[in-house]
Amino acid sequence: QSVLTQPPSASGTPGQRVTISCSGSSSNIGSNYVYWYQQLPGTAPKLLIYSNNQRPSGVPDRFSGSKSGTSASLAISGLRSEDEADYYCAAWDDSLSGVVFGGGTKLTVL
Amino acid sequence: QVQLVQSGAEVKKPGASVKVSCKASGYTFTSYGISWVRQAPGQGLEWMGWISAYNGNTNYAQKLQGRVTMTTDTSTSTAYMELRSLRSDDTAVYYCARAVAVAGAEADYWGQGTLVTVSS
């Protein structure tokens, strides 16, 4: 059971906009930055969003992050086949004094 | 360019120990920390802990306290993660990642992963 809660799956057709939610608590999302990672099949995770809504260099602006209270969301617009991957949210947890991850959301591009 | 290159796959028996290495290049090693994250087959990501490459300070996940030790060798820009008393549920891909801060979830570059299989 993950500390952060994500839907196990999401899907969309090419060109669509999809959102992935991440729910936490006051000790993690509510008081710390949220990060999003993309993991393509068979590869290491890649940092997609940092500090709630910032994109590292090279990440397309089709990807955006937001946070409100104890929840966060990742939005992907103009969905492409290469976006098919697992997506994880993460945050520092003050109570656990460690990093917590969501269980991951498998995105399928139909 | 920043690179983290990990050691190769390992097969261990229950009760044994494993030590995974992570050699960094392309940046000043002591200016960042190294986080270790593992992923069991078909499962999600699990944070194991963090080590400062500057002073060796560590922060381990509560679940692994007493079984894990993280170290660094600044002369070779290499980080190590040792896990002892291995069990079958320690079978996973182990990743190292460059960590921007001690109390944060940001890891901006990752190693390729090391598969550790625990089996009798």
XYZ file of C-alpha atoms in Angstrom:
230
model
C 0.000 0.000 0.000
C 1.616 3.228 -1.181
C 1.518 6.398 0.923
C 0.551 8.447 -2.134
C -2.511 7.257 -4.048
C -2.638 7.169 -7.829
C -5.101 5.483 -10.183
C -3.530 2.249 -11.474
C -4.361 3.056 -15.088
C -5.286 5.841 -17.466
C -5.811 5.990 -21.193
C -6.420 8.337 -24.073
C -6.264 8.616 -27.828
C -3.598 10.525 -29.733
C -4.068 14.268 -29.428
C -6.219 14.033 -26.311
C -5.486 15.528 -22.913
C -5.221 13.195 -19.946
C -4.681 13.877 -16.277
C -3.245 11.633 -13.560
C -4.038 12.368 -9.936
C -1.923 11.857 -6.836
C -3.469 12.072 -3.385
C -1.523 12.397 -0.162
C -1.721 14.018 3.242
C -0.576 17.042 5.204
C 2.749 15.407 6.030
C 3.780 14.917 2.412
C 2.028 16.706 -0.463
C 0.420 19.191 1.886
C 3.763 20.540 3.070
C 6.358 19.599 0.449
C 7.008 19.766 -3.266
C 5.634 17.111 -5.589
C 7.705 15.425 -8.286
C 6.623 13.326 -11.244
C 8.634 10.591 -12.920
C 8.072 8.861 -16.237
C 9.238 5.275 -16.671
C 9.201 3.911 -20.195
C 9.077 0.111 -20.471
C 12.343 -1.510 -19.463
C 14.096 1.746 -18.597
C 15.027 3.781 -15.540
C 12.664 6.495 -14.311
C 13.104 9.985 -15.700
C 12.346 13.234 -13.879
C 9.371 14.840 -15.629
C 8.172 17.564 -13.228
C 9.925 19.045 -10.201
C 8.813 21.466 -7.510
C 5.107 20.887 -8.301
C 5.048 22.429 -11.763
C 8.538 22.949 -13.181
C 9.829 21.099 -16.236
C 13.477 20.082 -16.545
C 15.222 21.127 -19.711
C 14.165 18.910 -22.598
C 10.740 17.947 -21.243
C 8.050 19.088 -23.696
C 5.570 21.692 -22.510
C 2.820 19.154 -23.233
C 3.552 17.956 -19.700
C 2.391 20.099 -16.800
C 2.015 19.657 -13.064
C -0.166 21.265 -10.438
C -0.812 20.957 -6.732
C -3.675 21.948 -4.499
C -3.760 21.171 -0.792
C -2.902 17.502 -0.328
C -3.382 16.495 -3.968
C -1.426 16.922 -7.155
C -2.024 16.262 -10.825
C -0.016 15.594 -13.938
C -1.567 16.683 -17.217
C -0.435 15.528 -20.634
C -1.858 17.367 -23.619
C -1.564 16.411 -27.290
C -1.109 12.768 -26.288
C 1.408 10.825 -28.370
C 2.132 7.112 -28.664
C 5.570 7.613 -27.100
C 3.891 8.875 -23.906
C 2.814 5.312 -23.145
C 4.617 4.638 -19.868
C 4.257 4.348 -16.113
C 4.006 7.630 -14.215
C 4.889 8.060 -10.548
C 4.372 10.952 -8.163
C 6.729 11.458 -5.231
C 7.146 13.756 -2.261
C 9.085 14.068 0.967
C 7.121 12.913 3.996
C 7.830 14.820 7.222
C 6.363 12.104 9.469
C 8.364 9.294 7.891
C 11.444 11.473 7.264
C 11.744 9.908 3.850
C 10.582 9.998 0.261
C 7.237 8.423 -0.571
C 6.047 7.378 -4.006
C 2.645 6.777 -5.485
C 1.877 3.287 -6.697
C 2.228 4.372 -10.302
C -0.220 4.912 -13.163
C 0.101 2.958 -16.380
C -0.819 5.222 -19.278
C -2.079 3.542 -22.436
C -2.379 5.430 -25.700
C -5.221 3.806 -27.612
C 27.105 14.934 -19.585
C 25.957 13.537 -16.264
C 26.136 9.751 -16.094
C 25.572 7.194 -13.373
C 26.825 3.729 -14.263
C 25.890 0.841 -11.995
C 27.464 -2.552 -11.455
C 26.099 -5.693 -13.051
C 23.361 -8.107 -12.091
C 23.746 -10.260 -8.994
C 22.272 -13.552 -7.848
C 22.374 -14.160 -4.106
C 21.105 -16.767 -1.681
C 18.778 -15.869 1.189
C 20.719 -14.535 4.135
C 23.610 -13.271 2.033
C 24.634 -9.664 1.369
C 24.908 -7.678 -1.847
C 26.845 -4.502 -2.615
C 25.867 -2.429 -5.640
C 28.093 0.327 -6.995
C 27.182 3.512 -8.822
C 29.965 5.442 -10.573
C 29.194 9.090 -11.280
C 30.705 11.308 -13.950
C 30.039 14.616 -15.641
C 29.495 16.677 -12.482
C 31.132 17.547 -9.162
C 30.366 14.435 -7.152
C 30.513 16.098 -3.742
C 27.993 18.781 -4.680
C 25.064 16.364 -4.659
C 23.700 13.391 -2.802
C 22.841 9.949 -4.090
C 19.462 8.341 -3.529
C 18.800 4.637 -3.884
C 15.419 3.424 -5.140
C 14.350 -0.140 -5.816
C 11.609 -1.723 -7.899
C 10.402 -5.280 -7.358
C 9.262 -7.160 -10.475
C 6.024 -5.646 -11.778
C 5.816 -3.295 -8.791
C 6.271 0.404 -8.115
C 9.195 2.457 -6.896
C 10.434 2.256 -3.299
C 12.832 4.782 -1.800
C 15.629 3.149 0.173
C 17.599 6.099 1.411
C 20.009 8.904 0.660
C 23.659 9.693 1.235
C 25.453 12.997 1.020
C 28.510 12.717 -1.193
C 29.862 15.799 0.581
C 30.071 14.498 4.159
C 28.684 10.953 4.111
C 25.550 11.767 6.105
C 22.827 9.212 5.518
C 19.066 8.893 5.847
C 17.643 5.405 5.478
C 14.062 4.280 4.991
C 12.682 3.071 8.301
C 11.780 -0.279 6.768
C 15.438 -0.994 5.905
C 17.130 0.419 9.010
C 19.715 -2.044 10.272
C 20.007 -3.955 6.978
C 21.233 -1.264 4.596
C 24.435 0.746 4.490
C 25.196 3.465 1.953
C 28.708 4.772 1.438
C 30.674 6.872 -1.018
C 34.249 6.973 -2.264
C 34.966 10.532 -3.325
C 38.330 9.551 -4.849
C 36.507 7.550 -7.520
C 33.137 9.365 -7.473
C 31.426 6.119 -6.643
C 28.493 5.408 -4.339
C 27.758 2.020 -2.835
C 24.661 0.406 -1.383
C 25.007 -2.749 0.704
C 21.954 -4.750 1.723
C 22.373 -7.573 4.233
C 20.303 -10.573 5.334
C 18.717 -10.808 1.921
C 15.237 -12.259 1.571
C 13.289 -13.292 -1.497
C 11.277 -10.079 -1.380
C 14.498 -8.100 -1.828
C 14.533 -9.323 -5.428
C 14.324 -6.106 -7.403
C 16.023 -3.704 -9.750
C 18.082 -1.281 -7.679
C 18.617 2.247 -8.998
C 20.937 5.009 -7.881
C 20.002 8.579 -8.700
C 21.576 11.983 -8.231
C 19.708 13.692 -5.436
C 19.436 17.429 -5.366
C 18.631 17.806 -1.669
C 18.638 15.782 1.532
C 14.979 16.190 2.410
C 13.488 16.076 -1.024
C 12.199 13.737 -3.661
C 14.071 15.254 -6.583
C 16.362 12.891 -8.448
C 17.409 14.341 -11.760
C 19.705 11.667 -13.209
C 19.385 7.928 -12.772
C 21.611 4.917 -13.229
C 20.602 2.108 -15.560
C 19.577 -0.174 -12.701
C 21.043 -3.362 -11.229
C 18.949 -6.516 -10.988
C 19.448 -8.362 -7.720
C 17.861 -11.783 -7.572
C 17.563 -13.562 -4.232
C 16.932 -17.247 -4.655
C 17.940 -20.496 -3.022
